[in-house]
Amino acid sequence: MTSLPTSPSGKRLGLVIDLDICVGCHACAVNCKEWNSGGIAGPLTDLDPYGGEPDGVWFNRVHSFEVGAGGDGRMVHFPRSCLHCAEPDCVTVCPTGASYKRADDGIVLVNEDLCIGCKLCSWACPYGAREFDSDVGVMKKCTLCADRIYNETFDERDRVPACVATCPVSARHFGDLGDPESDVSRLVAERGGYDLMPEMGYAPTNKYLPPRPRRAAAGCTGAAAELTAPDHAPAKGLLGWIDRFLSG
Amino acid sequence: MHPALSVILFTTLSGAGYGLLALLGVMAPLDLLPPERGFAFAALGLALGAVTIGLLSSTLHLGRPERAIRAFSQWRSSWLSREGVASVATYLPAGVFGIGWVFYGRTDGVLGLCGVFAAAGAVITVFCTAMIYRSLKPIQRWHNRWVVPNYLALSLATGLLWLVLLLHAFGRPNRVVAALTLLSLVLAAALKLSYWRFIDGSASASTAGTATGLGGLGEVRLFEAPHTSENYLQKEMGFVIARKHAAKLRRIAMLAAFALPFLLTLVAFLAPGVPALVAAAVAAPLATVGVVVERWLFFAEAKHTVTLYYGATHA
């Protein structure tokens, strides 16, 4: 059923991505690819992987942007994946019922057994979250690692999406954004987390944390402003004797 | 947006076919068309043939065409599903109407009512086709009020051009139909020019700044793409057409779809006999080719917001 759930639970699982911390290492994208190639959405087909024009399905892409110019210019690394929107047109445009939004936790998924590969959902997503697998002939997208986050064979701390588990700088956070008291919701409130393209009206669940303001000048670290010449007092003892011998 | 040939052929052929079907369904019960069975067979055959070829070609771009039947299930939310349901539902009254007219030479009573239902189905199907594009918010050049009137007007104009040809081919020229055709061509051309003026003069509210949310910090420029070769998103939605080529193709579409068919129909309107038949025989196919060019441009000139993540500043 591609109509949106009429009585969704208050739960809205999603990601919070800290653009202040992300270093653009692509580990999230690579671990996502690794996990999901064997997960419920696998295989994530790669065509011509070692050729001149490799092409494949990824659920997560890391873009790097230059923002501003001159002294205020900065580099921002920007991971982009499905935002599991509250108003996802990608779901409602689906003619077959393959695309759906779960009432229980708000995750947007594709039932690959129903998908006819018309690609309309990928046109309806402003964020480019859906990628067509031309080898299998169906649409694929981020599952928020639905096969990890409820996986009881994992330690509880590992029940997070692969991208979150692997981030070496903890720039990615996973949790319930429908609960204002959750860690991720507090983080969003504290840091001014925001929606991408709010003008589209999709009400994304995932939030992005903005880069922190730059410091206008270097702060005081306690070090002297200028280096002084090292002390060249004459050495004593054996070293002093060698020094005098060699200098003589 | 990538101009997929199967979708361009589908919207062009089914547009003309449904336009013609709608005209036949309304005009035959009102005794405005020749009652001969030969005419009925040719006209309904052309209309339903174009529609059927169009619908079949639309399944060619599917990744799993063998599951196409599932597309009829989600009419509550999906314009694509509604289009599918409407297109198939239209065959029922069109079939009854066709059997009555072709085999029994009758278009009155219930049979005539079936013609009207078929006409309604045809209009609804074209409306649904247009709404598939009209409803896509990420593509500002489709998500605007000009798209639906353009689809409907082009369907009507091409349907009328094929009807004029049929009437001449059966030696039954009709000045009212020819006059309507001239009017519909003017209307369709005016709507297309308005659409082009609209897309040239307005930009999407979304920018690289809103797409990343970083616009408040300064100009946002792509430094490095996530991957070195083109991916699905860029191939499907990153199609870019050079401005000079678009301008040239717009002139070609204007000439082939509207200006030349208008002049040729004027000839058919004024001149009797063979010159009129030749003019009508050139006008209808020429306009159909013109609509193919117009439809190709409709896709090629459409920009998707995902391109904002790949270096575009506006969508």
XYZ file of N, CA, C and O in Angstrom, chain A residues 1-4 19 26 52-56 61-69 72 74-78 80 83 87 89 91-98 111-120 122-132 136-139 194-202 208 210-211, chain B residues 1-2 4 7 61-82 132-133 135-139 142 204-208 210-233 235-237 299 304-311:
600
model
N 0.841 -1.202 0.000
C 0.000 0.000 0.000
C 0.872 1.247 0.000
O 1.675 1.438 0.897
N 0.754 2.066 -1.003
C 1.626 3.231 -1.090
C 0.986 4.486 -0.513
O 1.577 5.550 -0.560
N -0.228 4.356 0.035
C -0.729 5.477 0.820
C 0.079 5.492 2.108
O 0.513 4.442 2.588
N 0.281 6.677 2.666
C 1.095 6.756 3.878
C 0.304 6.213 5.052
O -0.925 6.259 5.057
N 27.851 17.850 10.344
C 28.713 18.360 9.281
C 29.936 19.085 9.843
O 30.873 19.388 9.111
N 34.518 8.733 3.666
C 33.689 7.779 2.906
C 33.552 6.414 3.582
O 33.058 5.478 2.965
N 36.618 1.401 -17.113
C 36.763 2.851 -17.175
C 35.551 3.597 -16.651
O 35.656 4.729 -16.200
N 34.363 2.983 -16.718
C 33.134 3.658 -16.312
C 32.380 2.823 -15.280
O 31.263 2.359 -15.535
N 32.967 2.614 -14.117
C 32.261 1.811 -13.117
C 30.951 2.479 -12.711
O 30.855 3.704 -12.658
N 29.935 1.661 -12.451
C 28.611 2.183 -12.099
C 27.969 1.171 -11.152
O 27.986 -0.017 -11.432
N 27.467 1.651 -10.048
C 26.863 0.709 -9.122
C 25.896 1.384 -8.181
O 25.779 2.602 -8.146
N 26.221 8.498 -0.263
C 27.215 9.142 -1.119
C 27.773 10.335 -0.357
O 27.009 11.097 0.239
N 29.077 10.519 -0.381
C 29.671 11.636 0.356
C 30.183 12.682 -0.632
O 31.119 12.431 -1.391
N 29.535 13.842 -0.619
C 29.924 14.962 -1.475
C 30.806 15.908 -0.672
O 30.666 16.000 0.547
N 31.699 16.620 -1.346
C 32.493 17.633 -0.653
C 32.222 18.987 -1.293
O 32.325 19.129 -2.515
N 31.847 19.942 -0.446
C 31.504 21.271 -0.945
C 32.464 22.317 -0.383
O 32.899 22.217 0.778
N 32.765 23.326 -1.216
C 33.409 24.532 -0.721
C 32.281 25.495 -0.396
O 31.384 25.712 -1.223
N 32.337 26.075 0.791
C 31.277 27.005 1.192
C 31.925 28.331 1.571
O 32.879 28.358 2.348
N 31.390 29.420 0.999
C 31.956 30.730 1.279
C 33.268 30.915 0.543
O 33.696 30.067 -0.234
N 33.920 32.054 0.782
C 35.160 32.358 0.066
C 36.112 33.113 0.979
O 35.705 33.627 2.024
N 36.677 33.326 5.138
C 35.513 32.634 5.683
C 35.210 31.333 4.941
O 34.257 30.643 5.286
N 35.293 27.552 3.641
C 35.572 26.299 4.344
C 35.140 25.118 3.476
O 34.361 25.268 2.539
N 35.663 23.961 3.820
C 35.285 22.723 3.156
C 34.290 21.999 4.043
O 34.519 21.861 5.250
N 33.166 21.576 3.437
C 32.194 20.808 4.216
C 31.958 19.472 3.501
O 31.601 19.455 2.325
N 32.211 18.397 4.209
C 31.943 17.071 3.656
C 30.508 16.707 3.997
O 30.070 16.895 5.135
N 29.797 16.187 3.013
C 28.340 16.106 3.116
C 27.843 14.713 2.730
O 27.641 14.428 1.560
N 25.176 11.947 1.991
C 23.786 12.057 1.521
C 23.180 10.661 1.403
O 23.735 9.796 0.735
N 16.402 10.143 3.753
C 16.090 10.913 4.959
C 14.843 10.363 5.670
O 14.417 10.914 6.671
N 6.690 12.864 4.898
C 5.785 13.033 3.753
C 6.497 12.618 2.473
O 6.776 13.444 1.600
N 6.939 11.590 -1.039
C 6.241 11.402 -2.312
C 6.760 10.181 -3.068
O 6.055 9.630 -3.910
N 6.975 7.362 -1.978
C 6.083 6.258 -1.607
C 4.735 6.407 -2.315
O 4.243 5.471 -2.943
N 4.165 7.610 -2.256
C 2.799 7.762 -2.785
C 2.730 7.663 -4.310
O 1.685 7.318 -4.849
N 3.830 7.975 -5.023
C 3.779 7.879 -6.490
C 3.886 6.440 -6.976
O 3.574 6.148 -8.132
N 4.310 5.539 -6.110
C 4.543 4.141 -6.534
C 3.235 3.501 -6.995
O 2.262 3.462 -6.241
N 3.188 2.995 -8.236
C 1.932 2.430 -8.740
C 1.659 1.014 -8.269
O 0.548 0.516 -8.448
N 2.646 0.343 -7.684
C 2.490 -1.095 -7.419
C 2.328 -1.453 -5.955
O 1.956 -2.590 -5.650
N 2.636 -0.544 -5.060
C 2.639 -0.912 -3.643
C 3.996 -1.417 -3.183
O 4.139 -1.878 -2.054
N 5.006 -1.333 -4.052
C 6.342 -1.805 -3.670
C 6.975 -0.869 -2.645
O 7.677 -1.311 -1.741
N 9.696 -3.052 -1.403
C 9.520 -4.499 -1.519
C 9.928 -4.882 -2.944
O 9.188 -4.650 -3.901
N 11.120 -5.433 -3.055
C 11.672 -5.675 -4.392
C 10.881 -6.703 -5.187
O 11.006 -6.774 -6.408
N 10.071 -7.511 -4.509
C 9.282 -8.511 -5.224
C 8.077 -7.890 -5.934
O 7.479 -8.516 -6.808
N 7.704 -6.665 -5.528
C 6.558 -5.998 -6.158
C 6.988 -4.933 -7.162
O 6.185 -4.490 -7.977
N 8.259 -4.492 -7.077
C 8.717 -3.354 -7.887
C 8.761 -3.725 -9.366
O 9.271 -4.777 -9.735
N 8.201 -2.817 -10.218
C 8.253 -3.046 -11.667
C 9.376 -2.248 -12.316
O 9.557 -2.282 -13.522
N 10.120 -1.476 -11.519
C 11.245 -0.717 -12.069
C 10.826 0.419 -12.975
O 11.457 0.670 -14.000
N 9.754 1.151 -12.601
C 9.302 2.268 -13.448
C 10.101 3.527 -13.171
O 10.028 4.489 -13.929
N 10.823 3.547 -12.072
C 11.754 4.630 -11.701
C 11.054 5.917 -11.245
O 11.721 6.912 -10.941
N 9.724 5.925 -11.216
C 9.024 7.156 -10.865
C 9.380 7.623 -9.448
O 9.477 8.820 -9.185
N 12.187 7.446 -7.967
C 13.471 8.159 -7.943
C 13.297 9.573 -8.494
O 14.015 10.487 -8.107
N 12.324 9.765 -9.385
C 12.032 11.118 -9.869
C 11.376 11.935 -8.761
O 11.540 13.145 -8.686
N 10.583 11.266 -7.914
C 9.809 11.982 -6.901
C 10.647 12.335 -5.673
O 10.196 13.098 -4.830
N 11.854 11.774 -5.553
C 12.704 12.079 -4.399
C 13.603 13.265 -4.721
O 14.417 13.186 -5.634
N 13.465 14.377 -3.970
C 14.304 15.552 -4.259
C 15.775 15.312 -3.929
O 16.643 16.016 -4.409
N 16.030 14.311 -3.067
C 17.353 14.135 -2.478
C 18.214 13.092 -3.184
O 19.353 12.864 -2.786
N 17.681 12.437 -4.188
C 18.473 11.427 -4.890
C 18.773 10.210 -4.039
O 19.844 9.613 -4.148
N 17.827 9.837 -3.173
C 18.099 8.742 -2.247
C 17.939 7.369 -2.891
O 18.446 6.395 -2.366
N 17.206 7.321 -4.013
C 16.911 6.009 -4.597
C 17.752 5.773 -5.839
O 17.869 6.644 -6.690
N 18.325 4.589 -5.934
C 19.131 4.254 -7.105
C 18.621 2.965 -7.726
O 18.367 1.983 -7.037
N 18.480 3.009 -9.038
C 17.927 1.881 -9.789
C 19.018 0.836 -10.017
O 20.134 1.176 -10.394
N 19.117 -6.017 -11.752
C 17.979 -6.752 -11.197
C 16.659 -6.171 -11.723
O 15.628 -6.834 -11.689
N 16.709 -4.899 -12.186
C 15.520 -4.275 -12.742
C 14.573 -3.707 -11.705
O 13.390 -3.501 -11.980
N 15.071 -3.460 -10.488
C 14.216 -2.876 -9.444
C 14.936 -1.709 -8.770
O 16.139 -1.545 -8.900
N 14.142 -0.900 -8.044
C 14.699 0.262 -7.347
C 15.225 -0.173 -5.991
O 14.653 -1.055 -5.341
N 18.978 20.827 11.268
C 18.006 21.349 10.293
C 17.640 20.300 9.249
O 18.294 19.259 9.119
N 16.553 20.618 8.485
C 16.085 19.771 7.383
C 16.739 20.210 6.082
O 16.964 21.408 5.872
N 16.969 19.272 5.179
C 17.412 19.622 3.830
C 16.191 19.983 2.990
O 15.156 19.332 3.076
N 16.318 21.011 2.164
C 15.245 21.467 1.265
C 13.876 21.459 1.942
O 12.937 20.796 1.467
N 13.719 22.192 3.049
C 12.407 22.202 3.713
C 11.303 22.718 2.782
O 10.138 22.367 2.956
N 11.689 23.509 1.770
C 10.700 24.080 0.849
C 9.978 23.009 0.032
O 8.918 23.268 -0.537
N 10.540 21.802 -0.019
C 9.891 20.728 -0.774
C 8.689 20.153 -0.021
O 7.829 19.494 -0.604
N 8.678 20.337 1.295
C 7.538 19.871 2.083
C 7.547 18.383 2.394
O 6.510 17.816 2.730
N 8.704 17.724 2.291
C 8.771 16.278 2.538
C 8.960 15.950 4.020
O 8.870 14.793 4.399
N 20.556 17.385 9.880
C 21.966 17.721 9.720
C 22.357 18.782 10.736
O 21.608 19.741 10.951
N 24.800 21.816 11.677
C 25.624 22.732 10.884
C 27.054 22.792 11.410
O 27.301 22.520 12.580
N 27.997 23.183 10.539
C 29.355 23.417 11.020
C 29.315 24.495 12.097
O 28.548 25.457 11.986
N 16.091 15.932 -17.217
C 15.647 14.548 -17.132
C 15.994 13.836 -18.434
O 15.875 14.402 -19.509
N 16.396 12.573 -18.288
C 16.760 11.786 -19.466
C 15.527 11.550 -20.341
O 14.511 11.053 -19.863
N 13.584 9.442 -22.294
C 13.472 8.029 -22.672
C 12.519 7.901 -23.855
O 11.379 8.350 -23.805
N 8.940 6.479 -23.412
C 7.945 7.342 -22.761
C 7.515 8.467 -23.703
O 6.348 8.865 -23.731
N 10.182 0.686 -20.878
C 11.202 1.295 -20.022
C 11.168 0.709 -18.610
O 11.942 1.103 -17.763
N 10.274 -0.253 -18.378
C 10.208 -0.860 -17.048
C 11.375 -1.826 -16.850
O 11.806 -2.495 -17.784
N 11.849 -1.892 -15.600
C 12.897 -2.840 -15.285
C 12.357 -4.264 -15.243
O 13.051 -5.222 -15.564
N 11.086 -4.415 -14.821
C 10.457 -5.742 -14.734
C 9.085 -5.689 -15.401
O 8.047 -5.735 -14.737
N 9.054 -5.597 -16.762
C 7.758 -5.441 -17.466
C 6.790 -6.590 -17.207
O 5.583 -6.403 -17.305
N 7.317 -7.758 -16.838
C 6.422 -8.905 -16.613
C 5.527 -8.699 -15.392
O 4.535 -9.405 -15.219
N 5.875 -7.705 -14.551
C 5.039 -7.442 -13.374
C 4.125 -6.233 -13.593
O 3.542 -5.718 -12.633
N 4.019 -5.747 -14.846
C 3.324 -4.482 -15.110
C 1.909 -4.469 -14.550
O 1.384 -3.423 -14.177
N 1.287 -5.629 -14.466
C -0.106 -5.698 -14.008
C -0.271 -5.136 -12.598
O -1.331 -4.624 -12.231
N 0.820 -5.199 -11.798
C 0.750 -4.686 -10.433
C 0.519 -3.175 -10.402
O 0.092 -2.631 -9.391
N 0.820 -2.495 -11.515
C 0.715 -1.041 -11.544
C -0.735 -0.559 -11.455
O -0.988 0.632 -11.318
N -1.709 -1.485 -11.540
C -3.106 -1.051 -11.445
C -3.605 -0.970 -10.003
O -4.738 -0.594 -9.755
N -2.733 -1.327 -9.043
C -3.240 -1.522 -7.685
C -3.302 -0.257 -6.821
O -4.104 -0.180 -5.908
N -2.459 0.749 -7.083
C -2.334 1.851 -6.114
C -2.989 3.141 -6.595
O -2.447 4.235 -6.414
N -4.165 3.006 -7.185
C -4.837 4.192 -7.738
C -5.238 5.188 -6.660
O -5.498 6.349 -6.943
N -5.252 4.757 -5.401
C -5.631 5.705 -4.339
C -4.599 6.814 -4.191
O -4.934 7.927 -3.831
N -3.320 6.498 -4.426
C -2.296 7.515 -4.175
C -1.492 7.894 -5.411
O -0.924 8.970 -5.465
N -1.423 7.029 -6.417
C -0.442 7.213 -7.487
C -1.094 7.612 -8.814
O -1.968 6.908 -9.330
N -0.637 8.722 -9.387
C -1.166 9.146 -10.688
C -0.786 8.166 -11.787
O -1.523 7.990 -12.761
N 0.359 7.513 -11.644
C 0.752 6.516 -12.647
C -0.220 5.337 -12.622
O -0.639 4.831 -13.669
N -0.588 4.922 -11.415
C -1.540 3.826 -11.301
C -2.912 4.254 -11.838
O -3.579 3.490 -12.547
N -3.320 5.484 -11.512
C -4.608 6.001 -12.023
C -4.609 6.019 -13.544
O -5.606 5.692 -14.184
N 1.020 12.914 -13.716
C 2.229 12.197 -13.272
C 3.381 13.198 -13.210
O 4.145 13.240 -12.243
N 3.504 14.016 -14.238
C 4.595 14.999 -14.286
C 4.290 16.188 -13.392
O 5.144 16.671 -12.655
N 2.748 16.417 -10.718
C 2.789 16.190 -9.280
C 4.210 16.055 -8.728
O 4.378 15.941 -7.515
N 5.218 16.066 -9.594
C 6.594 15.836 -9.113
C 7.243 17.131 -8.635
O 7.745 17.918 -9.436
N 7.252 17.337 -7.325
C 7.762 18.588 -6.768
C 9.246 18.846 -7.051
O 9.649 19.989 -7.184
N 10.088 17.800 -7.106
C 11.514 18.098 -7.316
C 11.828 18.659 -8.704
O 12.943 19.113 -8.930
N 10.868 18.587 -9.632
C 11.135 19.076 -10.985
C 10.235 20.277 -11.227
O 9.082 20.148 -11.633
N 8.199 20.854 -14.325
C 6.992 20.024 -14.512
C 5.925 20.366 -13.472
O 4.739 20.238 -13.752
N 13.629 27.247 -9.657
C 13.212 26.472 -8.499
C 13.572 27.225 -7.227
O 14.583 27.924 -7.163
N 12.742 27.064 -6.199
C 13.064 27.676 -4.907
C 14.289 27.002 -4.306
O 14.965 27.561 -3.452
N 14.588 25.788 -4.754
C 15.716 25.049 -4.201
C 17.017 25.441 -4.901
O 17.056 25.640 -6.109
N 18.059 25.549 -4.111
C 19.392 25.876 -4.629
C 20.383 24.926 -3.966
O 20.011 24.147 -3.084
N 21.649 25.025 -4.384
C 22.674 24.223 -3.709
C 22.707 24.598 -2.225
O 23.014 23.770 -1.369
N 20.030 25.476 -0.271
C 18.966 24.813 0.499
C 19.132 23.294 0.475
O 18.752 22.610 1.413
N 19.723 22.778 -0.620
C 19.902 21.324 -0.718
C 20.875 20.818 0.337
O 20.729 19.711 0.845
N 21.874 21.640 0.656
C 22.847 21.252 1.681
C 22.539 21.915 3.009
O 23.106 21.523 4.034
N 21.682 22.945 2.988
C 21.405 23.702 4.207
C 22.549 24.613 4.599
O 22.550 25.169 5.697
N 23.528 24.768 3.698
C 24.731 25.533 4.045
C 24.723 26.929 3.423
O 25.695 27.678 3.543
N 23.615 27.273 2.740
C 23.562 28.550 2.024
C 23.818 29.752 2.917
O 24.343 30.768 2.461
N 23.459 29.629 4.210
C 23.654 30.749 5.123
C 25.117 31.059 5.384
O 25.456 32.152 5.857
N 25.994 30.116 5.079
C 27.425 30.320 5.340
C 28.149 30.929 4.147
O 29.322 31.278 4.241
N 27.474 31.021 3.028
C 28.100 31.575 1.826
C 27.733 30.746 0.619
O 26.899 29.836 0.695
N 28.366 31.063 -0.509
C 28.083 30.343 -1.752
C 28.535 28.885 -1.617
O 29.611 28.609 -1.088
N 27.672 27.966 -2.085
C 27.999 26.541 -1.971
C 28.432 26.026 -3.346
O 27.683 26.107 -4.312
N 29.681 25.538 -3.421
C 30.205 25.035 -4.699
C 30.666 23.593 -4.516
O 31.330 23.274 -3.527
N 30.348 22.745 -5.490
C 30.813 21.356 -5.389
C 32.325 21.331 -5.577
O 32.849 21.840 -6.565
N 33.036 20.753 -4.609
C 34.492 20.635 -4.713
C 34.858 19.270 -5.273
O 35.704 19.150 -6.139
N 34.168 18.252 -4.767
C 34.504 16.904 -5.182
C 33.239 16.050 -5.164
O 32.557 15.979 -4.148
N 32.949 15.417 -6.299
C 31.788 14.519 -6.355
C 32.102 13.236 -5.598
O 33.262 12.908 -5.399
N 31.059 12.503 -5.185
C 31.306 11.283 -4.403
C 31.949 10.172 -5.228
O 32.473 9.233 -4.664
N 31.856 10.267 -6.548
C 32.331 9.168 -7.388
C 32.886 9.741 -8.672
O 32.546 10.851 -9.079
N 33.752 8.951 -9.343
C 34.481 9.484 -10.492
C 33.733 9.331 -11.797
O 33.949 10.096 -12.728
N 32.841 8.330 -11.918
C 32.080 8.188 -13.161
C 30.604 8.411 -12.853
O 30.197 8.406 -11.690
N 29.817 8.608 -13.903
C 28.404 8.944 -13.708
C 27.639 7.791 -13.069
O 27.852 6.630 -13.426
N 26.746 8.108 -12.143
C 25.907 7.068 -11.552
C 24.485 7.170 -12.112
O 24.197 8.015 -12.979
N 23.608 6.317 -11.603
C 22.215 6.298 -12.083
C 21.573 7.679 -12.004
O 20.894 8.126 -12.931
N 21.792 8.358 -10.860
C 21.137 9.646 -10.643
C 21.517 10.642 -11.729
O 20.675 11.382 -12.244
N 22.765 9.923 -14.756
C 22.320 9.486 -16.086
C 20.823 9.715 -16.259
O 20.359 10.098 -17.328
N 20.038 9.455 -15.202
C 18.587 9.552 -15.297
C 18.105 10.992 -15.152
O 17.212 11.427 -15.848
N 18.720 11.723 -14.207
C 18.172 13.037 -13.861
C 19.111 14.198 -14.135
O 18.747 15.348 -13.960
N 11.253 16.683 -21.614
C 12.132 15.927 -20.719
C 13.507 16.570 -20.630
O 14.051 16.770 -19.540
N 16.156 18.406 -12.297
C 15.791 17.767 -11.033
C 16.671 18.312 -9.907
O 17.858 18.588 -10.115
N 16.085 18.407 -8.700
C 16.850 18.976 -7.581
C 18.074 18.144 -7.201
O 18.997 18.674 -6.579
N 18.114 16.860 -7.581
C 19.288 16.059 -7.203
C 20.554 16.613 -7.878
O 21.664 16.433 -7.368
N 20.380 17.307 -9.005
C 21.564 17.874 -9.677
C 22.236 18.933 -8.816
O 23.407 19.246 -9.031
N 21.491 19.478 -7.837
C 22.074 20.484 -6.942
C 23.224 19.891 -6.127
O 24.126 20.613 -5.702
N 23.183 18.573 -5.910
C 24.268 17.916 -5.167
C 25.456 17.604 -6.071
O 26.483 17.157 -5.611
N 25.265 17.794 -7.375
C 26.324 17.446 -8.326
C 26.812 18.672 -9.100
O 27.230 18.551 -10.237
N 26.719 19.846 -8.515
C 27.329 21.022 -9.128
C 26.365 22.047 -9.690
O 26.770 23.164 -9.995
